[in-house]
Coordinates of C-alpha atoms in Angstrom, one line a residue:
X565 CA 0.0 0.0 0.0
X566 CA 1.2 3.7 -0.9
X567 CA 1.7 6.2 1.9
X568 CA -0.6 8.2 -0.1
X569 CA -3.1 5.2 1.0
X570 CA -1.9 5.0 4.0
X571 CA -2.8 8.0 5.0
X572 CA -6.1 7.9 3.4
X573 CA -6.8 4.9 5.5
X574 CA -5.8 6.4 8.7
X575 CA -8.0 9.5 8.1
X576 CA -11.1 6.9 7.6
X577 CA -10.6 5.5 10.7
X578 CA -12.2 9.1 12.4
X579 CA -15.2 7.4 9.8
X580 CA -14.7 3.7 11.0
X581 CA -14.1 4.4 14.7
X582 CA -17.6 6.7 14.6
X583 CA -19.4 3.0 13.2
X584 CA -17.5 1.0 15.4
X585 CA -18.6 3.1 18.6
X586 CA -22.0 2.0 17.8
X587 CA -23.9 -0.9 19.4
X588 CA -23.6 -4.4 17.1
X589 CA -27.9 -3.8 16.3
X590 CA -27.9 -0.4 15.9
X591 CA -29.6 0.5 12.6
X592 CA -27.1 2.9 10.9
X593 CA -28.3 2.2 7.3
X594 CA -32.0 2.1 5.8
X595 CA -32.3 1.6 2.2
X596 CA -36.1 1.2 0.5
X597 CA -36.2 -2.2 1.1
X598 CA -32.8 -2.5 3.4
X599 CA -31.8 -2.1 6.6
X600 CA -28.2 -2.7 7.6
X601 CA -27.0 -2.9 11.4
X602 CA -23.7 -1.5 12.6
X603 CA -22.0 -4.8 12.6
X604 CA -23.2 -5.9 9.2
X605 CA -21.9 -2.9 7.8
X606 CA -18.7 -2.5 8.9
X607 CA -18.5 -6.4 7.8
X608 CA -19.8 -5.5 4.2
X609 CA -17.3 -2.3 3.9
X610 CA -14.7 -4.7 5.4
X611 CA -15.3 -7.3 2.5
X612 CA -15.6 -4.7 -0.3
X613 CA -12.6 -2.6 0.8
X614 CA -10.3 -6.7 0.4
X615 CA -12.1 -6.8 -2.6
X616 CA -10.6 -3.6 -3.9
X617 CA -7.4 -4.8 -3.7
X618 CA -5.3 -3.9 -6.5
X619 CA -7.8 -1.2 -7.8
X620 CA -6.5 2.1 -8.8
X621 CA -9.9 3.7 -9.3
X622 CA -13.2 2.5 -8.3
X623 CA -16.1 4.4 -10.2
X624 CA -19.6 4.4 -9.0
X625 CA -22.4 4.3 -11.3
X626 CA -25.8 3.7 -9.5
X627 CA -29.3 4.7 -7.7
X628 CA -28.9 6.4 -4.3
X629 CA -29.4 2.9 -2.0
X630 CA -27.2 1.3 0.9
X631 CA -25.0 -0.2 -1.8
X632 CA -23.7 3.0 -3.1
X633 CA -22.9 4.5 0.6
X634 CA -20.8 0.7 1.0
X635 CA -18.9 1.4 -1.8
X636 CA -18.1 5.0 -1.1
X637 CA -17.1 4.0 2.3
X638 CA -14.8 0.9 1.4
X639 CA -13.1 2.7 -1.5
X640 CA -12.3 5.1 1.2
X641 CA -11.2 2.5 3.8
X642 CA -8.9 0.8 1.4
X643 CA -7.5 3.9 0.1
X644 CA -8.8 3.4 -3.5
X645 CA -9.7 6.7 -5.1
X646 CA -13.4 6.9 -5.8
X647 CA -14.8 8.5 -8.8
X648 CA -18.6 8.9 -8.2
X649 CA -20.7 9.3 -12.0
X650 CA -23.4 11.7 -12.0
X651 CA -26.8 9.6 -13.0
X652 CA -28.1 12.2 -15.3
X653 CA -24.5 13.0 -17.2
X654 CA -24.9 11.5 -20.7
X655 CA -22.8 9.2 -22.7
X656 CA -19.6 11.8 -23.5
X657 CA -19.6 12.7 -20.2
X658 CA -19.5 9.2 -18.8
X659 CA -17.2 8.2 -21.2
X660 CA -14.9 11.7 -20.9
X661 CA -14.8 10.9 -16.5
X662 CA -14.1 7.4 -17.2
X663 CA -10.9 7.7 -19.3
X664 CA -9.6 11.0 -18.0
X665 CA -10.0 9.5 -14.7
X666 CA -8.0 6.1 -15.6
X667 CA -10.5 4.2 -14.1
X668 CA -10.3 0.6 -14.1
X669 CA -13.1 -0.8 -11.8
X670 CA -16.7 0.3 -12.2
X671 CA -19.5 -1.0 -9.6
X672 CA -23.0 -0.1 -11.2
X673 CA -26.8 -1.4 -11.7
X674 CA -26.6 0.3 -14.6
X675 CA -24.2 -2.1 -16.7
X676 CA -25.8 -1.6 -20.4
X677 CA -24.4 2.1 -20.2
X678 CA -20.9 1.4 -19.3
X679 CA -20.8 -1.2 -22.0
X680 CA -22.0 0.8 -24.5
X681 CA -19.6 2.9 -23.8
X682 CA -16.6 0.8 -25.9
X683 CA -14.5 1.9 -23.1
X684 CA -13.2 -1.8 -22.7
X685 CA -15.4 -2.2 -19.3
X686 CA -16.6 -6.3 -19.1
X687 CA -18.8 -7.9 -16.0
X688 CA -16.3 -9.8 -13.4
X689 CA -18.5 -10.1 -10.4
X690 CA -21.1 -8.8 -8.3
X691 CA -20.8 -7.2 -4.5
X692 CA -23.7 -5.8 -2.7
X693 CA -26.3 -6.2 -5.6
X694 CA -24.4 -4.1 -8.0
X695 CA -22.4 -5.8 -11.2
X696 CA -18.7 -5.4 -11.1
X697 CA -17.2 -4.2 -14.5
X698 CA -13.0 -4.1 -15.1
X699 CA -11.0 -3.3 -18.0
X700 CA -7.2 -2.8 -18.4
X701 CA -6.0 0.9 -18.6
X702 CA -3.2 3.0 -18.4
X703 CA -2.9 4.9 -14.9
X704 CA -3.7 8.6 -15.1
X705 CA -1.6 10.8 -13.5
X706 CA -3.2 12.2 -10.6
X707 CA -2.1 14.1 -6.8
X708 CA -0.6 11.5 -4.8
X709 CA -3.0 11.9 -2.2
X710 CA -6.4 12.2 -4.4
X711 CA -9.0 9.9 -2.7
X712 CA -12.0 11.1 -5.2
X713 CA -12.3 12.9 -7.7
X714 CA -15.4 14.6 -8.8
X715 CA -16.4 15.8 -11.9
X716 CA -18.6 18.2 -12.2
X717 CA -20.5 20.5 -15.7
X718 CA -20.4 23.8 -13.2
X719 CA -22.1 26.2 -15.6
X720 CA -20.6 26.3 -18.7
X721 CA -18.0 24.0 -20.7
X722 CA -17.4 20.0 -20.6
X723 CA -17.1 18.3 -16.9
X724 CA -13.8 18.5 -15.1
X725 CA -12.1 16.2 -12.5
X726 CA -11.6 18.0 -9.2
X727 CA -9.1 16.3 -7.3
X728 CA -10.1 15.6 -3.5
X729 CA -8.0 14.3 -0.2
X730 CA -9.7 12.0 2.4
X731 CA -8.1 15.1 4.7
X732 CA -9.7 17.3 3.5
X733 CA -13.3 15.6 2.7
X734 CA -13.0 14.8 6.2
X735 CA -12.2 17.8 7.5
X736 CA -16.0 19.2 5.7
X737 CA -17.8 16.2 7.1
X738 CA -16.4 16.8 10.9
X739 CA -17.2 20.6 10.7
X740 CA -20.7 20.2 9.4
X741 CA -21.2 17.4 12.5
X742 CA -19.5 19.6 14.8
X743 CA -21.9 22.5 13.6
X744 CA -25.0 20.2 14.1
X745 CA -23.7 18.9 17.4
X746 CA -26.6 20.5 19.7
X747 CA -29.6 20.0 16.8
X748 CA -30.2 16.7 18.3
X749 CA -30.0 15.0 14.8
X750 CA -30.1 11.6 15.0
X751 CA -31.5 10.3 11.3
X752 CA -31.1 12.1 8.3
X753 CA -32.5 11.5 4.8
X754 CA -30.2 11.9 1.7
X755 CA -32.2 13.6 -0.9
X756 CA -29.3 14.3 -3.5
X757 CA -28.3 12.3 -5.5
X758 CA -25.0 10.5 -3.5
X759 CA -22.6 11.3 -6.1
X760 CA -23.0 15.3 -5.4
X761 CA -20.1 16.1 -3.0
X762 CA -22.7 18.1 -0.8
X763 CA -24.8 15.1 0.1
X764 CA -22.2 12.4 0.3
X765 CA -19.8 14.4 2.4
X766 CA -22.4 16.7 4.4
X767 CA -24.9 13.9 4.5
X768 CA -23.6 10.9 5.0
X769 CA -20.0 11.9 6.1
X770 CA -21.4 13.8 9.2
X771 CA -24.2 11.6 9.7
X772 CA -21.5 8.9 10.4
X773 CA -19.6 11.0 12.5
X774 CA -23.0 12.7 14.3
X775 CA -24.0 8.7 15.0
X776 CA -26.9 9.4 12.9
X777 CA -29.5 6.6 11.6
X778 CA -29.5 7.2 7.2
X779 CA -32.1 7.0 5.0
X780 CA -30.7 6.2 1.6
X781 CA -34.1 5.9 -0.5
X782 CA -34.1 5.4 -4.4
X783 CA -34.2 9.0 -6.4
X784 CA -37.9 7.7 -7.8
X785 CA -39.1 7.2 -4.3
X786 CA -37.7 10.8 -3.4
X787 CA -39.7 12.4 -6.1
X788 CA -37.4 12.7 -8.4
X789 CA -39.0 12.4 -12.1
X790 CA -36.1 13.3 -14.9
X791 CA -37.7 15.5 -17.3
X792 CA -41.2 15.3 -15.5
X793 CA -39.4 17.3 -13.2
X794 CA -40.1 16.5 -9.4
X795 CA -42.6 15.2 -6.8
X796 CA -42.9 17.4 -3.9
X797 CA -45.7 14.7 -2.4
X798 CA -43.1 11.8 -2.8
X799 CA -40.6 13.8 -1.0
X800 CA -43.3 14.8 2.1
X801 CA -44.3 11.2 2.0
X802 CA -40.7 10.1 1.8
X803 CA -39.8 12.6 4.9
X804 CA -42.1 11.6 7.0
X805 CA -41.8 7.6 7.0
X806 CA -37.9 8.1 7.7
X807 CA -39.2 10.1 10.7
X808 CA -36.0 12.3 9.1
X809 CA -34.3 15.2 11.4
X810 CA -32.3 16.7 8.6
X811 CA -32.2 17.0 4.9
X812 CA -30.8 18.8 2.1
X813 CA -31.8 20.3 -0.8
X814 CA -31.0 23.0 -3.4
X815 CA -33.3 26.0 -3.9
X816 CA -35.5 24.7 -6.8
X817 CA -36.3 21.8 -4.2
X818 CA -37.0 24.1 -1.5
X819 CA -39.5 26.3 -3.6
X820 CA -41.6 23.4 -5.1
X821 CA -41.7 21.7 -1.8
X822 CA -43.0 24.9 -0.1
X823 CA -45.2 25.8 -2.7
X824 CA -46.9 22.3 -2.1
X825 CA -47.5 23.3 1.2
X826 CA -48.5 27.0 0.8
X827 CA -51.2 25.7 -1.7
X828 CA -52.6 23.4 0.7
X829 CA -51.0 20.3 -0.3
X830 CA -51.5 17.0 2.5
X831 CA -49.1 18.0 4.7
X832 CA -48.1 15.1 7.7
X833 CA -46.3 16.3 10.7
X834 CA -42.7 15.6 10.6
X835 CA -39.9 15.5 13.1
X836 CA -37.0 18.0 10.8
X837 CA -35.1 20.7 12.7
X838 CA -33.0 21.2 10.1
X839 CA -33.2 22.0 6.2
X840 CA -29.5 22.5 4.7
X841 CA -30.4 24.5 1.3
X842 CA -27.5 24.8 -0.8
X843 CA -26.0 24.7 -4.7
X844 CA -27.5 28.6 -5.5
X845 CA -28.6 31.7 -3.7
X846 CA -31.4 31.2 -2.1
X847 CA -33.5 34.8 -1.7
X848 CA -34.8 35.7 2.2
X849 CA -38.6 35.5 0.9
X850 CA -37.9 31.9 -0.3
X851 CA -36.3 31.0 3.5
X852 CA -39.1 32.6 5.1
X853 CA -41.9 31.1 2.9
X854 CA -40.3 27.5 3.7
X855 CA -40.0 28.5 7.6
X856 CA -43.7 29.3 7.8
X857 CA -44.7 26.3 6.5
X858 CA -42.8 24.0 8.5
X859 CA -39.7 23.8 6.9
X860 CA -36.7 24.5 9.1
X861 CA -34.3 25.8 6.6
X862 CA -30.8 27.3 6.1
X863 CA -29.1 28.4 3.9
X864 CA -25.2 27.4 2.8
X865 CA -22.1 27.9 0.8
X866 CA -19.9 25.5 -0.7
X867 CA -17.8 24.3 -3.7
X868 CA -16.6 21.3 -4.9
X869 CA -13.1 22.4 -4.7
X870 CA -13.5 23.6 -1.1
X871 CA -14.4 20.1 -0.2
X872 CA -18.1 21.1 -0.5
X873 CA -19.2 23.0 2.7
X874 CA -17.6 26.3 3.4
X875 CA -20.0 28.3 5.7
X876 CA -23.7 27.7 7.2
X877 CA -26.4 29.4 8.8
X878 CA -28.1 27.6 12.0
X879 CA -30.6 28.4 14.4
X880 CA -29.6 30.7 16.8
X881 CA -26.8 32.1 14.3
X882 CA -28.7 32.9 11.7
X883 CA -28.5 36.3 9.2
X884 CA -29.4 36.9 5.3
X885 CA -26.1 36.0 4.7
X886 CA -24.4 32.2 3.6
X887 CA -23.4 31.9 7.2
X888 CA -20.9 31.8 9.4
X889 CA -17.2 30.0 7.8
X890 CA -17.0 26.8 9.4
X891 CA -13.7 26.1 11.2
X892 CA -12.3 24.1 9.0
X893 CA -11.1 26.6 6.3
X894 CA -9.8 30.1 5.7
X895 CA -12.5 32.7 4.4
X896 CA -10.9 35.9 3.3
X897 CA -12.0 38.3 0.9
X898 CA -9.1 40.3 -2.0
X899 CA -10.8 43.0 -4.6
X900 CA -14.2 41.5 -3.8
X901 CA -13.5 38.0 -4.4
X902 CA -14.0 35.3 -1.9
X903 CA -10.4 33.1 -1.3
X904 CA -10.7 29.5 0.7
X905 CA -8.4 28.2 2.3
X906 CA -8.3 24.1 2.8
X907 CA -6.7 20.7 2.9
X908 CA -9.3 19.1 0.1
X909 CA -8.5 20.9 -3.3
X910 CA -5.4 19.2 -4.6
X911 CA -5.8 19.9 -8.4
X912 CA -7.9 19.3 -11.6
X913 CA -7.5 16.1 -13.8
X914 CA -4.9 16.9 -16.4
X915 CA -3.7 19.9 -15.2
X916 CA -0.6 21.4 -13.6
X917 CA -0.9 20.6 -10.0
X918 CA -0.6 23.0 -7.1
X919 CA 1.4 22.6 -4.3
X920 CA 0.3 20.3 -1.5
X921 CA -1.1 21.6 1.6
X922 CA 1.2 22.0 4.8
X923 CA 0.6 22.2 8.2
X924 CA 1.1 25.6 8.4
X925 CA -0.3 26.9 5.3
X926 CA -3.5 25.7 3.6
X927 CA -3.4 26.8 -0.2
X928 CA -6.0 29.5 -1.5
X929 CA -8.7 28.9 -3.7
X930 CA -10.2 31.8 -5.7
X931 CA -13.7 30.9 -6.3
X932 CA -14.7 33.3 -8.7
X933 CA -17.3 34.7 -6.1
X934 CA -17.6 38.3 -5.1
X935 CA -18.5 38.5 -1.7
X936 CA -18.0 40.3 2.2
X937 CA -17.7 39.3 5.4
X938 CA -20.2 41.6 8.0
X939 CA -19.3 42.8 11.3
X940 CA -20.5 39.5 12.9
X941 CA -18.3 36.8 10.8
X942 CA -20.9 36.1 8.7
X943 CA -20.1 35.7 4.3
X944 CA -22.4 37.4 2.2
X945 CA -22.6 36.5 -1.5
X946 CA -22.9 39.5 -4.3
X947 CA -22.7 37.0 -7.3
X948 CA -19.8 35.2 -9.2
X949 CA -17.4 38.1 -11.0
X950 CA -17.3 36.5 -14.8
X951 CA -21.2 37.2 -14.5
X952 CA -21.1 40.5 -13.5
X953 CA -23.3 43.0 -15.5
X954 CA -22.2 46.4 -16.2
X955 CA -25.3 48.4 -17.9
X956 CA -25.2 51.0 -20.9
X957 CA -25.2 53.5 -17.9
X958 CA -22.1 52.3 -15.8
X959 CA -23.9 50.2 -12.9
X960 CA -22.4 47.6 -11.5
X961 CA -25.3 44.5 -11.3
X962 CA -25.0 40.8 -10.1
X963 CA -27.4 38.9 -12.2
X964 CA -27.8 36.1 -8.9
X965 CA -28.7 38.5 -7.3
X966 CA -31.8 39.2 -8.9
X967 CA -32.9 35.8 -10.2
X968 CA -32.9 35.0 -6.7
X969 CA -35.5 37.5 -6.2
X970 CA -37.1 36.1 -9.1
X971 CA -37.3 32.6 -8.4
X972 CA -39.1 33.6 -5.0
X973 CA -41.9 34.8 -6.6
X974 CA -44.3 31.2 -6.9
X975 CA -45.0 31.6 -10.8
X976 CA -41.3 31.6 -12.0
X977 CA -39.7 28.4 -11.9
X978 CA -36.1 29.2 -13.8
X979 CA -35.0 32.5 -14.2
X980 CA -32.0 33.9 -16.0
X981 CA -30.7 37.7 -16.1
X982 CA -28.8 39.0 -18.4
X983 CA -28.3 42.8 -20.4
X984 CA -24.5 43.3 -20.2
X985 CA -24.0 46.7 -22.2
X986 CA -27.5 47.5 -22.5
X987 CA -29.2 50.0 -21.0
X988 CA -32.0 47.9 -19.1
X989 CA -31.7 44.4 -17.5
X990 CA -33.8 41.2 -20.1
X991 CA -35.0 38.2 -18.1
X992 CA -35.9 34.8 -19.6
X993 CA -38.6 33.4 -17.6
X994 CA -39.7 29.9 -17.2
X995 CA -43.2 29.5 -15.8
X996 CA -44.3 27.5 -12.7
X997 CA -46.8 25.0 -13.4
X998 CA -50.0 26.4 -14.3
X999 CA -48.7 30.3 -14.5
X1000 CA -49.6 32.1 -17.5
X1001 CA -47.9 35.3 -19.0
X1002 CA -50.3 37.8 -16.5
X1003 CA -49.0 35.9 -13.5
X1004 CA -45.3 36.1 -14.9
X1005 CA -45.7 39.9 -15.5
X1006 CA -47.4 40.8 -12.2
X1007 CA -44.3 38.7 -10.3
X1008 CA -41.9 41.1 -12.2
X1009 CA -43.6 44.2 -11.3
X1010 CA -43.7 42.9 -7.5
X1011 CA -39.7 42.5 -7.7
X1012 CA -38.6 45.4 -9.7
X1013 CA -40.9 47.4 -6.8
X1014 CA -38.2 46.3 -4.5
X1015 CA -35.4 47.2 -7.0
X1016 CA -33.3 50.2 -7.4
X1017 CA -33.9 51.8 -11.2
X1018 CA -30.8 50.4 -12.3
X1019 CA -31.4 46.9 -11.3
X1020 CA -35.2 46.5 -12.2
X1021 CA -36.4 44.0 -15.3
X1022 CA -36.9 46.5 -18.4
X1023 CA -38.3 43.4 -20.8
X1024 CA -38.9 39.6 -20.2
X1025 CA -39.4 36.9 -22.5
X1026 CA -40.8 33.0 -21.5
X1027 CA -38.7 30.2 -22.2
X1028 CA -38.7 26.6 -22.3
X1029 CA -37.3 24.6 -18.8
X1030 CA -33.7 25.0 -18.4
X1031 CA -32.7 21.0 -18.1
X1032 CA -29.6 18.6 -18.2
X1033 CA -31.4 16.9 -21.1
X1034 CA -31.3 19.8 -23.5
X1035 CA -27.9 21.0 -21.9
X1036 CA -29.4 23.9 -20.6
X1037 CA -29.0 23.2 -16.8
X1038 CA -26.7 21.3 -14.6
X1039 CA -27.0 18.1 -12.9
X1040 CA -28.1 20.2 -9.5
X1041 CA -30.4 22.3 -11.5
X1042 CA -28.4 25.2 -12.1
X1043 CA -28.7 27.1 -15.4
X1044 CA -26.0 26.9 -17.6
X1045 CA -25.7 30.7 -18.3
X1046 CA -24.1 30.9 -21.7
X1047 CA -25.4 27.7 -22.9
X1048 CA -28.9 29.9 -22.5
X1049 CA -27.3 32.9 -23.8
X1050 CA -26.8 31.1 -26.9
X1051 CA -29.7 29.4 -27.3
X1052 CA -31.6 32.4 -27.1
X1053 CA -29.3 34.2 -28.8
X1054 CA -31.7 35.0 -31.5
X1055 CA -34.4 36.6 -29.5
X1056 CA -32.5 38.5 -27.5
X1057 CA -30.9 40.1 -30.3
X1058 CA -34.4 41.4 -31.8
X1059 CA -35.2 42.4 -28.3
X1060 CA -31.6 44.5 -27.2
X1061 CA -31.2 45.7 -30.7
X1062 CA -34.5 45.4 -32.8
X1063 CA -33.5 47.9 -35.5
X1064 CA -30.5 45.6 -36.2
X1065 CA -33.4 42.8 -36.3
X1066 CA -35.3 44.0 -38.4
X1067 CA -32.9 46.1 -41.5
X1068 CA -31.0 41.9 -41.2
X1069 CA -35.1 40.8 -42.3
X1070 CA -35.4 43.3 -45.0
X1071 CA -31.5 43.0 -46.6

């Protein structure tokens, strides 16, 4: 074994000491039709991480179920680097994480996608109910001490391989436990998809480490429906038969859910005290909506280079902020921009690599965030600085920061900002279910009432759902800005410059 390994192994153990502290019966793992005790779980991880023997990279292709969480967690205990694959990327992007990543080993239920990949992949086994596919590959070249590697669309261009240490995913899952401490959290539901950094490290990282009971049910039983969209009532009904504590979601959850609610939707009592809401700004109305119908939430900020979770808001230190910097990393803000500091970022797939952390200095991240830190510690978000809008008249506007306004008014569903150079701000608007272009108008009026001049919506236009099928969204539901740019390209040309429009009609 490496010392690279090594050292993953021993920074498990905080993970494996956590399950072994538990008593032999205890339920620590509930799948839909599942249930695994402490003691038959540490045996199954035990079996898989011998298993792995020999494995350079272990890739995960499956539904969210107890199977995944084993393999996550023996990959980890035998020091194999784990390459979690997205459910909804399609075939190049498999294909593109698959061979940039070198991976040789892939567990899945889904074994007619890997094979029609070409990539070489053939069925050598099974273990825990999912097929075990290897093929012979080159090694890529990767940190040292990279223990997964995450590849993610972000908003624009194709996926790329973040490089992660055990220390550092660690180091998130401990500080997000240690924040949760005195919130009395003992089971939490995982409503993500696993192979989102947020829910695998924040949700069933710190569950582990919190002692927590987790509720791993299938991503149709959640309510999630691909291009149907998503079933707040499978998600209440969900919620409330795992009797779960805490969840988390990303805003788009958050707003259908509490619309379901709002609108007088069969509502059960449940036992949450906390909502982790997370993956895009999220604005005050939407938090406060959610709070008065039951929903304890919070919002948070996190990348997957930071190791996910970088600050959170929690009762009793709470503001209209992202939340207090958890302990773990270094928050500090240079013209505007937010810097993190951490042990998890140790490069990208392919590229140059930076230099290792030490134990006296954590190496910076610049997340491409503008942002400031208030009088009480807490980070506030102003949008990402490659988005930044500067109108015809010299203002200075976030686009987040107006969708987010948007998207808490009930009829808008997607929203997307734009009018760079021009002299008023365009939104495309996609409707809520059963909104119609009156409701849409009226929601803009009610935000640009709250809006300085230079900020407020001078023209809309509706636009289809912004999806991962059409390539218009990412996997967490976040709009792919100049993927939408250029799709609408067309239309927003007649509207910023209809004279142009019209004299390219007549010539």
């Amino acid at each position: 074994m490496s010392g690279a390994q090594q050292t993953a192994q021993d920074l498990g153990e905080r993970l494996f000491d956590s399950l072994s502290a538990r008593p032999r019966h205890a339920v620590v793992l509930r799948g839909d039709s599942e249930t695994w005790r402490a003691a038959e779980l540490q045996s199954a991880i035990d079996s898989l991480a011998c298993g792995l023997a020999g494995v350079r990279v272990l890739a995960v292709l499956a539904d969210n179920g107890p199977a995944w969480v084993i393999a996550d967690l023996a990959a980890l205990r035998a020091g194999v680097v784990h390459l979690p694959l997205p459910g909804f990327f399609s075939p190049a992007q498999l294909a593109h994480a698959l061979t940039q990543a070198g991976a040789d080993t892939v567990l899945t239920d889904q074994p007619a996608r890997i094979a029609s990949l070409d990539l070489g992949f053939t069925v050598a086994g099974k273990a825990n109910g999912l097929l075990w596919m290897a093929r012979a590959t080159p090694a890529a070249l990767l940190p040292s001490a990279t223990a997964r590697i995450s590849f993610t669309s972000g908003s624009t261009g194709a996926p790329r391989g973040v490089c992660l240490s055990a220390a550092g995913l660690l180091d998130t899952a401990a500080a997000v436990a240690g924040c949760f401490a005195d919130l009395a959290i003992e089971r939490h539901l995982a409503v993500l998809p696993l192979p989102l950094l947020l829910e695998n490290s924040a949700g069933i990282h710190a569950s582990l480490l919190l002692g927590a009971e987790i509720r791993v049910a299938g991503l149709q039983t959640l309510g999630w429906r691909g291009m149907a969209g998503f079933d707040p009532v499978a998600l209440e009904r969900t919620v409330v038969a795992s009797a779960a504590n805490s969840l988390i979601l990303v805003p788009e959850l958050l707003k259908m859910w509490s619309a379901h609610r709002a609108a007088g939707g069969p509502v059960a009592a449940n036992d949450l005290r906390y909502v982790a809401v997370g993956g895009a700004r999220v604005a005050p109305d939407l938090l406060a909506r959610a709070r008065a119908v039951g929903l304890p939430a919070f919002q948070g900020y996190g990348l997957t280079e930071c190791g996910s979770v970088v600050s959170l808001n929690r009762p009793g230190d709470d503001a209209d902020g992202v939340g207090r910097p958890l302990p773990h990393v270094r928050v500090r803000i240079a013209d505007g921009e937010v810097l993190v500091g951490g042990r998890a970022f140790l490069g990208y797939v392919g590229d140059e690599l930076p230099q290792p952390a030490t134990a006296t200095q954590l190496p910076e991240f610049a997340t491409g965030d503008l942002g400031r830190i208030d009088g009480n510690g807490h980070l506030h978000l102003d949008g990402r600085r490659k988005n930044l809008l500067i109108t015809s008249f010299g203002r200075n506007v976030a686009p987040e920061w107006v969708e987010s306004l948007l998207l808490a008014e009930p009829a808008i569903a997607q929203a997307l900002v734009c009018g760079d150079g021009m002299p008023g701000l365009c939104a495309l608007l996609v409707a809520a279910p059963g909104a119609d272009h009156a409701a849409l108008s009226a929601a803009v009026a009610r935000v640009n009432a709250g809006l300085p001049d230079y900020a407020r919506i001078a023209d809309w236009l509706p636009a289809a759902p912004f999806s991962v099928d059409n390539g218009l969204a990412t996997g967490n539901g976040r709009p792919r800005r100049n993927a939408i740019l250029q799709h609408h390209a067309a239309m927003l040309a007649a509207l910023f410059h209809p004279e142009r429009e019209a004299n390219d009609v007549l010539s």
